[in-house]
mmCIF file of C-alpha atoms in Angstrom:
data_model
loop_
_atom_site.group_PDB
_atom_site.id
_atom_site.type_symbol
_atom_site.label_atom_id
_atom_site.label_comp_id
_atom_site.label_asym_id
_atom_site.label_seq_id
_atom_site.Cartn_x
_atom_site.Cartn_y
_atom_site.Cartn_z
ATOM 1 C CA UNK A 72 -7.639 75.529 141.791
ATOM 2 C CA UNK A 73 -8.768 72.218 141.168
ATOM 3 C CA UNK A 74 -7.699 70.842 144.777
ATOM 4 C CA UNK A 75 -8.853 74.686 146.032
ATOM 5 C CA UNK A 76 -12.236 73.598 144.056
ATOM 6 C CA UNK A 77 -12.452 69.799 145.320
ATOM 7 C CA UNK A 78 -12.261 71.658 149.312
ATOM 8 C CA UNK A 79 -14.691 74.510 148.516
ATOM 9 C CA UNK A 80 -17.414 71.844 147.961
ATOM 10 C CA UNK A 81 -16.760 70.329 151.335
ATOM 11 C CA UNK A 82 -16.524 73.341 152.763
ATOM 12 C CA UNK A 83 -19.667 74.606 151.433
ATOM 13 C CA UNK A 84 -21.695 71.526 151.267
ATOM 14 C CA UNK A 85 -24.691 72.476 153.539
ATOM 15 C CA UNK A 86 -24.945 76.024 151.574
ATOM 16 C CA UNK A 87 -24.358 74.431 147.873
ATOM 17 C CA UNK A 88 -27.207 71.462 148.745
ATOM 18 C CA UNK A 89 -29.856 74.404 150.096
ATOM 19 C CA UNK A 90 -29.062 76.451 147.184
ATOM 20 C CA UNK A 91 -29.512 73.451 144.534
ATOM 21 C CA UNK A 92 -32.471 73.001 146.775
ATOM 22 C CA UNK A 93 -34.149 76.154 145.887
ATOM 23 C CA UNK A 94 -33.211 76.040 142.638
ATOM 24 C CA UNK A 95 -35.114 72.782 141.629
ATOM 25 C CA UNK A 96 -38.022 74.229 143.342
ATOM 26 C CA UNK A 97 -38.002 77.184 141.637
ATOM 27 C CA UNK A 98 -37.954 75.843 137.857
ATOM 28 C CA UNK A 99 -41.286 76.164 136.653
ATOM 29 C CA UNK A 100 -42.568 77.713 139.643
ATOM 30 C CA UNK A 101 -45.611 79.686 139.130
ATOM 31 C CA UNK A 102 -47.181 76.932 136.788
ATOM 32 C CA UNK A 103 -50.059 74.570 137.595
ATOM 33 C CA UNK A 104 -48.019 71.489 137.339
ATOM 34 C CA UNK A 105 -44.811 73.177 139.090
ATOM 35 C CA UNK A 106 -41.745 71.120 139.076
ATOM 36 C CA UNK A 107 -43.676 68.128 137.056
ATOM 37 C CA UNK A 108 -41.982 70.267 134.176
ATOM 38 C CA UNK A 109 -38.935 69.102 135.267
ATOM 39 C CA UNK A 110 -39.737 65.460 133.856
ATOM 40 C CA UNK A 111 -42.738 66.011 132.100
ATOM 41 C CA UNK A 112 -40.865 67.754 129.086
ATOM 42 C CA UNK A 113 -38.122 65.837 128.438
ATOM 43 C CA UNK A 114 -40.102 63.065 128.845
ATOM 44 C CA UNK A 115 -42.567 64.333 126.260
ATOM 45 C CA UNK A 116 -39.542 65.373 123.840
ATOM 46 C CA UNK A 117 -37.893 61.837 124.024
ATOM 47 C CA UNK A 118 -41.139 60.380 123.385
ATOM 48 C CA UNK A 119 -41.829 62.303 120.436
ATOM 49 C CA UNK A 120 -38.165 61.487 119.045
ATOM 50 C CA UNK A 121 -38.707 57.702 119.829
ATOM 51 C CA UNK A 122 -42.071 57.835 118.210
ATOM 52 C CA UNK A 123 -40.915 59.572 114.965
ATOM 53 C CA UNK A 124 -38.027 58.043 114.377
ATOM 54 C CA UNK A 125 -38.885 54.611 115.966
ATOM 55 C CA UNK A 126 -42.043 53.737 115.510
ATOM 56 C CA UNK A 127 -41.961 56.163 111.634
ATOM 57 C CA UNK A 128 -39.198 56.756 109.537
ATOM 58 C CA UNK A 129 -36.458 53.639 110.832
ATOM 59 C CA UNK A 130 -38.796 51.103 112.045
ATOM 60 C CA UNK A 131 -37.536 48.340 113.234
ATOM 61 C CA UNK A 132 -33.766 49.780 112.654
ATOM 62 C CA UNK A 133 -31.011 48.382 114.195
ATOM 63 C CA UNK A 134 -27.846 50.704 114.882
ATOM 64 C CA UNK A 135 -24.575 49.485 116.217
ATOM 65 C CA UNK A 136 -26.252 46.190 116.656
ATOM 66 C CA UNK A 137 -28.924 47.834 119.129
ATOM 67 C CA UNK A 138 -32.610 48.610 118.593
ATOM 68 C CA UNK A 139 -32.417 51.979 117.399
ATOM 69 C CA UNK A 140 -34.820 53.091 119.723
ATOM 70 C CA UNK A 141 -32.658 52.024 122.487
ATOM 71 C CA UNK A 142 -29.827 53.447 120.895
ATOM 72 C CA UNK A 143 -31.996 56.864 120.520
ATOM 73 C CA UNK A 144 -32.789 56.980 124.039
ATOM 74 C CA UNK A 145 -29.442 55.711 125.807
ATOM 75 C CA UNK A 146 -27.778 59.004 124.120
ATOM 76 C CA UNK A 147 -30.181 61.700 124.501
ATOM 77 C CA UNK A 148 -30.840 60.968 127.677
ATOM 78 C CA UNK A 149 -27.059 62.013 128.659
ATOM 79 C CA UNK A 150 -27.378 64.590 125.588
ATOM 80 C CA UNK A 151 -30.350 66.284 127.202
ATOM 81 C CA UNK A 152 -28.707 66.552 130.288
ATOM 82 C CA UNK A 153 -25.332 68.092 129.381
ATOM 83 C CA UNK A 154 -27.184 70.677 126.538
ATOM 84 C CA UNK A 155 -29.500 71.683 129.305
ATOM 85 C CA UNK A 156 -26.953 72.537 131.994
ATOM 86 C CA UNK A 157 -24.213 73.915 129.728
ATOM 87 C CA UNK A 158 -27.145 76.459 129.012
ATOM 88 C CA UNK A 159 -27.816 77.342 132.901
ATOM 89 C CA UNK A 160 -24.792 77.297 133.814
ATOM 90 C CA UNK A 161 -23.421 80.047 131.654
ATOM 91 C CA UNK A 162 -25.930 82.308 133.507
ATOM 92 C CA UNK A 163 -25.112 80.753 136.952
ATOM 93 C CA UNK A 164 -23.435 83.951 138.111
ATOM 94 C CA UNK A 165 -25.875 86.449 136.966
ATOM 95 C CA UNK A 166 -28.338 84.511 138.424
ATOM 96 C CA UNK A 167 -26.679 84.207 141.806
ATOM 97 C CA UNK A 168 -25.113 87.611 141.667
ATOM 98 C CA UNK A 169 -26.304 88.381 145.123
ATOM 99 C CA UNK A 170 -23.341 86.018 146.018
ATOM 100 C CA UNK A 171 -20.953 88.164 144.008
ATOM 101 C CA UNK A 172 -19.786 90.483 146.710
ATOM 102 C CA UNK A 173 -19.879 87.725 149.289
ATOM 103 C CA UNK A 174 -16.437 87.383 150.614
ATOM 104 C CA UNK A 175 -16.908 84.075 152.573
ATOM 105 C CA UNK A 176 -18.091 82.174 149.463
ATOM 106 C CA UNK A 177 -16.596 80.771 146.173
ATOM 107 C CA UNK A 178 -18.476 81.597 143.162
ATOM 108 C CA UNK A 179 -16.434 78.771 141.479
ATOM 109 C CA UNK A 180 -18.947 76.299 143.049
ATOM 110 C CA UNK A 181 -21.822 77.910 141.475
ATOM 111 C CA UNK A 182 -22.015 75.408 138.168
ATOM 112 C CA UNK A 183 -21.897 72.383 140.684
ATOM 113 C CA UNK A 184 -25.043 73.891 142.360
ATOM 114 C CA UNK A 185 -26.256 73.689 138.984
ATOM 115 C CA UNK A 186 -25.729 70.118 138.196
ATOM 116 C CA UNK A 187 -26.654 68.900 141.399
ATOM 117 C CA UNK A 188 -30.479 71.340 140.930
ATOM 118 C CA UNK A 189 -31.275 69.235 137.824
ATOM 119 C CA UNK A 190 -29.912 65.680 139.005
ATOM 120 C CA UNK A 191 -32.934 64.250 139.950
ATOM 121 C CA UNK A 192 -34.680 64.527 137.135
ATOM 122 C CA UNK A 193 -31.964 62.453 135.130
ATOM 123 C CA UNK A 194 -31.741 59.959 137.406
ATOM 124 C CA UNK A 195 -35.539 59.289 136.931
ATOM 125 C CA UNK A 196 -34.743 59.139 133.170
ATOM 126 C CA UNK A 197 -32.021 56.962 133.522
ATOM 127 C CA UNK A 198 -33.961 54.977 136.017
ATOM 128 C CA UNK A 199 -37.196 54.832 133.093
ATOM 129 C CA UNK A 200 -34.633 53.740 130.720
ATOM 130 C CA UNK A 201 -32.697 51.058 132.565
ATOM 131 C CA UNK A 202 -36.871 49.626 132.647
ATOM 132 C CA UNK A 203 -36.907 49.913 129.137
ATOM 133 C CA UNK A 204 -33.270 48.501 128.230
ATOM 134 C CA UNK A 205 -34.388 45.713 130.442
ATOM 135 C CA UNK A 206 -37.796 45.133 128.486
ATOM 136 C CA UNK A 207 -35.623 45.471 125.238
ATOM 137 C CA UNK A 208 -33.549 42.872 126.457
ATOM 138 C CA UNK A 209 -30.599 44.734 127.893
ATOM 139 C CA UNK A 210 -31.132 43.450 132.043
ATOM 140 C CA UNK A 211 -29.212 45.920 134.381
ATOM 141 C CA UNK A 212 -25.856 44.531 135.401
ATOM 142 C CA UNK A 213 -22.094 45.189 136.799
ATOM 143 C CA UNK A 214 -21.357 47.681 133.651
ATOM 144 C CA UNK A 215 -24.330 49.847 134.935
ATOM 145 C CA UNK A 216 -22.611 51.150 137.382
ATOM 146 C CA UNK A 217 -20.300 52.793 135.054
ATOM 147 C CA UNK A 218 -23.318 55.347 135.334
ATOM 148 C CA UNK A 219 -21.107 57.087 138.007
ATOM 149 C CA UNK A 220 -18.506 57.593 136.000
ATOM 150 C CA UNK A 221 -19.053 58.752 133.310
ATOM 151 C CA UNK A 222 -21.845 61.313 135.036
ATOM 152 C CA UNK A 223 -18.568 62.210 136.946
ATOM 153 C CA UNK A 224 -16.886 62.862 133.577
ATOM 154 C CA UNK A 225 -20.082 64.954 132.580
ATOM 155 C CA UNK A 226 -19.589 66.550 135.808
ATOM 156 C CA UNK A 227 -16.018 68.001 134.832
ATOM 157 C CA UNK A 228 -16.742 68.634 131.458
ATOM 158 C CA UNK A 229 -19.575 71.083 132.714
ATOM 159 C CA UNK A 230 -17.462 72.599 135.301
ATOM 160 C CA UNK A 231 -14.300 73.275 133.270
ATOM 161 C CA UNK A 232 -16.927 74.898 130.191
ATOM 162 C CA UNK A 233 -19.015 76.852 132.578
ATOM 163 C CA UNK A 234 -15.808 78.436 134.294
ATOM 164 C CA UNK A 235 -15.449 79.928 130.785
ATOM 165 C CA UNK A 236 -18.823 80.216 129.735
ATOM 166 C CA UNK A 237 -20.388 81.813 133.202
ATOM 167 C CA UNK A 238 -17.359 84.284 133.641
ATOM 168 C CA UNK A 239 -17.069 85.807 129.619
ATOM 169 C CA UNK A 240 -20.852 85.726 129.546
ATOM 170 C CA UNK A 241 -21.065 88.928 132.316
ATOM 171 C CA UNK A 242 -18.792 91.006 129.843
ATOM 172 C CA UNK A 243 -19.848 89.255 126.548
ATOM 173 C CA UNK A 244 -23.932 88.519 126.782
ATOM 174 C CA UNK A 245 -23.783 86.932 122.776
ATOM 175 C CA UNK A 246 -21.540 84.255 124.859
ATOM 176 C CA UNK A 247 -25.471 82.766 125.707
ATOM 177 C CA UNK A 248 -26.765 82.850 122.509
ATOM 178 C CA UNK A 249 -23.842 81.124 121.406
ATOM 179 C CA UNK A 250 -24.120 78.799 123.351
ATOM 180 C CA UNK A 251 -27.048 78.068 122.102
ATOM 181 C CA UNK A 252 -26.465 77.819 118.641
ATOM 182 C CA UNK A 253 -23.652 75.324 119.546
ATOM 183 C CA UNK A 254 -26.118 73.027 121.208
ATOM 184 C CA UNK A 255 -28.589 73.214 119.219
ATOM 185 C CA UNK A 256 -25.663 72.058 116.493
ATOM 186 C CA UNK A 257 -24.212 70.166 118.651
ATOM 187 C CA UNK A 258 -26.998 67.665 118.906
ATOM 188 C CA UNK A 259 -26.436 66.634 115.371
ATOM 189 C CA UNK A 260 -22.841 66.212 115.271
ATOM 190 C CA UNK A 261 -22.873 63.846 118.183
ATOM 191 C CA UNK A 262 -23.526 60.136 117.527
ATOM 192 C CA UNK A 263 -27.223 60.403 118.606
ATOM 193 C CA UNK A 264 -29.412 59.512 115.706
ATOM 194 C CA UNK A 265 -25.702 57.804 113.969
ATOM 195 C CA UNK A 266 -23.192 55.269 114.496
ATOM 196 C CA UNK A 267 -19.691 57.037 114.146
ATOM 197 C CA UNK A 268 -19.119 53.520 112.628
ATOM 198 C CA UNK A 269 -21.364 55.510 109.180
ATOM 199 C CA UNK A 270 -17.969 57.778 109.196
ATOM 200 C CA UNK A 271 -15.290 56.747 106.865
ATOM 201 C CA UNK A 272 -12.107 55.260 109.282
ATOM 202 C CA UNK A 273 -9.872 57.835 108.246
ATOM 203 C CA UNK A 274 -12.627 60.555 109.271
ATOM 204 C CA UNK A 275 -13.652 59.180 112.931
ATOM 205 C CA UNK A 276 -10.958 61.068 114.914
ATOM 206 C CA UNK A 277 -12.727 64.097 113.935
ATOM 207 C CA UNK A 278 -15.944 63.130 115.916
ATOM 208 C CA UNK A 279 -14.099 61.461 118.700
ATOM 209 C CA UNK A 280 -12.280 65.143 119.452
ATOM 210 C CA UNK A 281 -15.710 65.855 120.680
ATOM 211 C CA UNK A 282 -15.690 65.051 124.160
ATOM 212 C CA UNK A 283 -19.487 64.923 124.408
ATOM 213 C CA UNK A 284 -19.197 61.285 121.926
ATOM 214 C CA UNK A 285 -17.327 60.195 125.189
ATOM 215 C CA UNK A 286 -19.866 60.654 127.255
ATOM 216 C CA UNK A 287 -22.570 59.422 124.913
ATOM 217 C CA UNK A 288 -21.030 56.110 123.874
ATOM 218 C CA UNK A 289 -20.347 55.737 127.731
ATOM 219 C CA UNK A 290 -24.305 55.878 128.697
ATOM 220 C CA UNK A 291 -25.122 53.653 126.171
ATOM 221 C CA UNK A 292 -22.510 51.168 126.862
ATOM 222 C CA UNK A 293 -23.482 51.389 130.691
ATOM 223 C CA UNK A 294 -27.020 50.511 129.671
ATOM 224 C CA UNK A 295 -26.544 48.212 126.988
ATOM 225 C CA UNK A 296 -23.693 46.377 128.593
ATOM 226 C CA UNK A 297 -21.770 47.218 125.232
ATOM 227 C CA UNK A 298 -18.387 47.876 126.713
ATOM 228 C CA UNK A 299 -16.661 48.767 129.673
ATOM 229 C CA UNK A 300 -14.874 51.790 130.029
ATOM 230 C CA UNK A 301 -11.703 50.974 130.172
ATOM 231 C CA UNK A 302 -12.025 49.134 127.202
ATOM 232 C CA UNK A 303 -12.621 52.268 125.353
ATOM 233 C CA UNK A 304 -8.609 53.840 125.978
ATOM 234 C CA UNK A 305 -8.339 55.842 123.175
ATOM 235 C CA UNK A 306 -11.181 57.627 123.490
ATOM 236 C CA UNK A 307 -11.237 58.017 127.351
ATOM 237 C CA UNK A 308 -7.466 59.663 126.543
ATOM 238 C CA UNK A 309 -8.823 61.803 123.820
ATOM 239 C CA UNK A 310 -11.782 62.847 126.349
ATOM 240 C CA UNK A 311 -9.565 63.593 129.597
ATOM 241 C CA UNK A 312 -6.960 65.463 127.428
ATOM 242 C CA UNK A 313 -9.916 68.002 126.352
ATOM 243 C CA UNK A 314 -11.499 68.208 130.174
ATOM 244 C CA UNK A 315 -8.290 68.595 131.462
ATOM 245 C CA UNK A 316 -7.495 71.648 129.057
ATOM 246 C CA UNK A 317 -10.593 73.246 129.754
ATOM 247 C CA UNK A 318 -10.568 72.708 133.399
ATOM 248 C CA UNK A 319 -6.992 74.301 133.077
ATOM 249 C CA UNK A 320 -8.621 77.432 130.708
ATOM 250 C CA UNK A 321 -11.288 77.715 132.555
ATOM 251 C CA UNK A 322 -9.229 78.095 135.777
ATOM 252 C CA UNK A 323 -7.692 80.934 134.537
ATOM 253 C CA UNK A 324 -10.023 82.426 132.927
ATOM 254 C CA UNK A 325 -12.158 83.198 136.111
ATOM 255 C CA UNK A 326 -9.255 83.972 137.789
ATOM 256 C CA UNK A 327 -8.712 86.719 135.992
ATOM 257 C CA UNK A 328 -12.000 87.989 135.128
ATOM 258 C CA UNK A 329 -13.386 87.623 139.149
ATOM 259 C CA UNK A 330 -12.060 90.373 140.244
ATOM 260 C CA UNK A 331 -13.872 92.624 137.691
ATOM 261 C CA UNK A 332 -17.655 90.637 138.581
ATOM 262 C CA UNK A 333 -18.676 93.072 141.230
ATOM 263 C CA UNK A 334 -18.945 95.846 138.065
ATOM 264 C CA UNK A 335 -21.055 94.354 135.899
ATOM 265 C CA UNK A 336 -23.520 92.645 137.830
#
């Protein structure tokens, strides 16, 4: 399915862009400000993090040998962006279930549409805090561009979850609110506000089995110029290994459950 998956997106590039399209336009339509949500609040969250944490209770903290405000911001700025689209993508078929009984069109492309609605948004936040890295000391360079990666690897994480996620979630509906208990959890059990260096040695395989640490440490190493990736192999194995399985779970659950779509949307 993967290859199948990998040709759908060609195939359905011009429909998949005009759908992402309309879906950026349509977040926060019917406010004044419109789509200025889009930045405006996690802007406004991040800044109140920075601020209390920063500027209050660890001022002056450093973290991994970073400012920990840069260290704040380098991870939630990834963190934001996988918690937020984890969330819309388990809906993703509900909400485009005038696609369901669409024979020329794979619904498996649906969470990419997704991803690619709310990209712009975290490219301006990266973009704000490559500025402030810069400012901090931290000058844009060659390990930037590992950016693209690891987004990639964000990319399949999301795609192999919201298989599973979007598919049980039309028979199951407490598969949303789940989902958002585990992000809301997950936030705190992801080296955001810590250093997995805090964690006893023989402990820190437990929080590197979360594949969202991958993808943390990554965007902070890409803006820091901490490490490359491929200087991180064990836990770029640990992280494939997981995306891997789930792509593989997630193939077969919506496989199965696909055919049954058309009855309960």
């Amino acid at each position: 399915m993967l290859y199948g998956f990998v040709k759908d997106l060609v195939r359905f590039k011009g429909m998949i862009f005009e759908l992402a399209r309309r879906d950026y336009q349509q977040q926060n339509q019917g406010s004044y400000l419109g789509f200025v949500w889009n930045y405006l609040q996690p802007l406004l969250y991040i800044g109140v993090l920075y601020g209390v944490f920063t500027l209050g209770f660890r001022q002056g903290a450093v973290l991994d040998g970073l400012p920990f405000g840069l260290y704040l911001l380098s991870g939630m700025v990834c963190w934001l962006y996988f918690a937020a689209n984890l969330s819309s993508i388990t809906g993703v078929i509900s909400a485009y279930s005038f696609l369901v009984k669409k024979v020329d069109f794979r619904l498996s492309v649906l969470p990419f549409v997704k991803l690619l609605g709310s990209l712009l948004p975290h490219v301006v936040l990266i973009a704000l805090l490559l500025v402030l890295a810069s400012l901090s000391g931290y000058p844009p360079g060659v390990h930037s561009l590992q950016l693209l990666y690891y987004y990639l690897c964000m990319a399949a994480l999301l795609i192999g979850l919201g298989w599973i996620t979007s598919s049980t979630s039309l028979f199951v509906k407490d598969i949303r609110n789940a989902v958002g208990i585990v992000t809301q959890f997950g936030l705190w059990l992801t080296p955001i506000f810590w250093s997995i260096a805090q964690v006893p040695q023989q402990y820190q395989w437990i929080a590197k089995l979360n594949p969202v640490y991958y993808l943390v440490t990554g965007y902070r190493d890409s803006i820091t110029g901490s490490h490359y990736f491929w200087q991180r192999p064990e836990e770029g194995l640990i992280f494939w290994s997981i995306t891997l399985l789930l792509l593989a779970l997630g193939t077969m659950v919506y496989r199965r459950l696909k055919p049954h779509f058309a009855e309960v949307v």
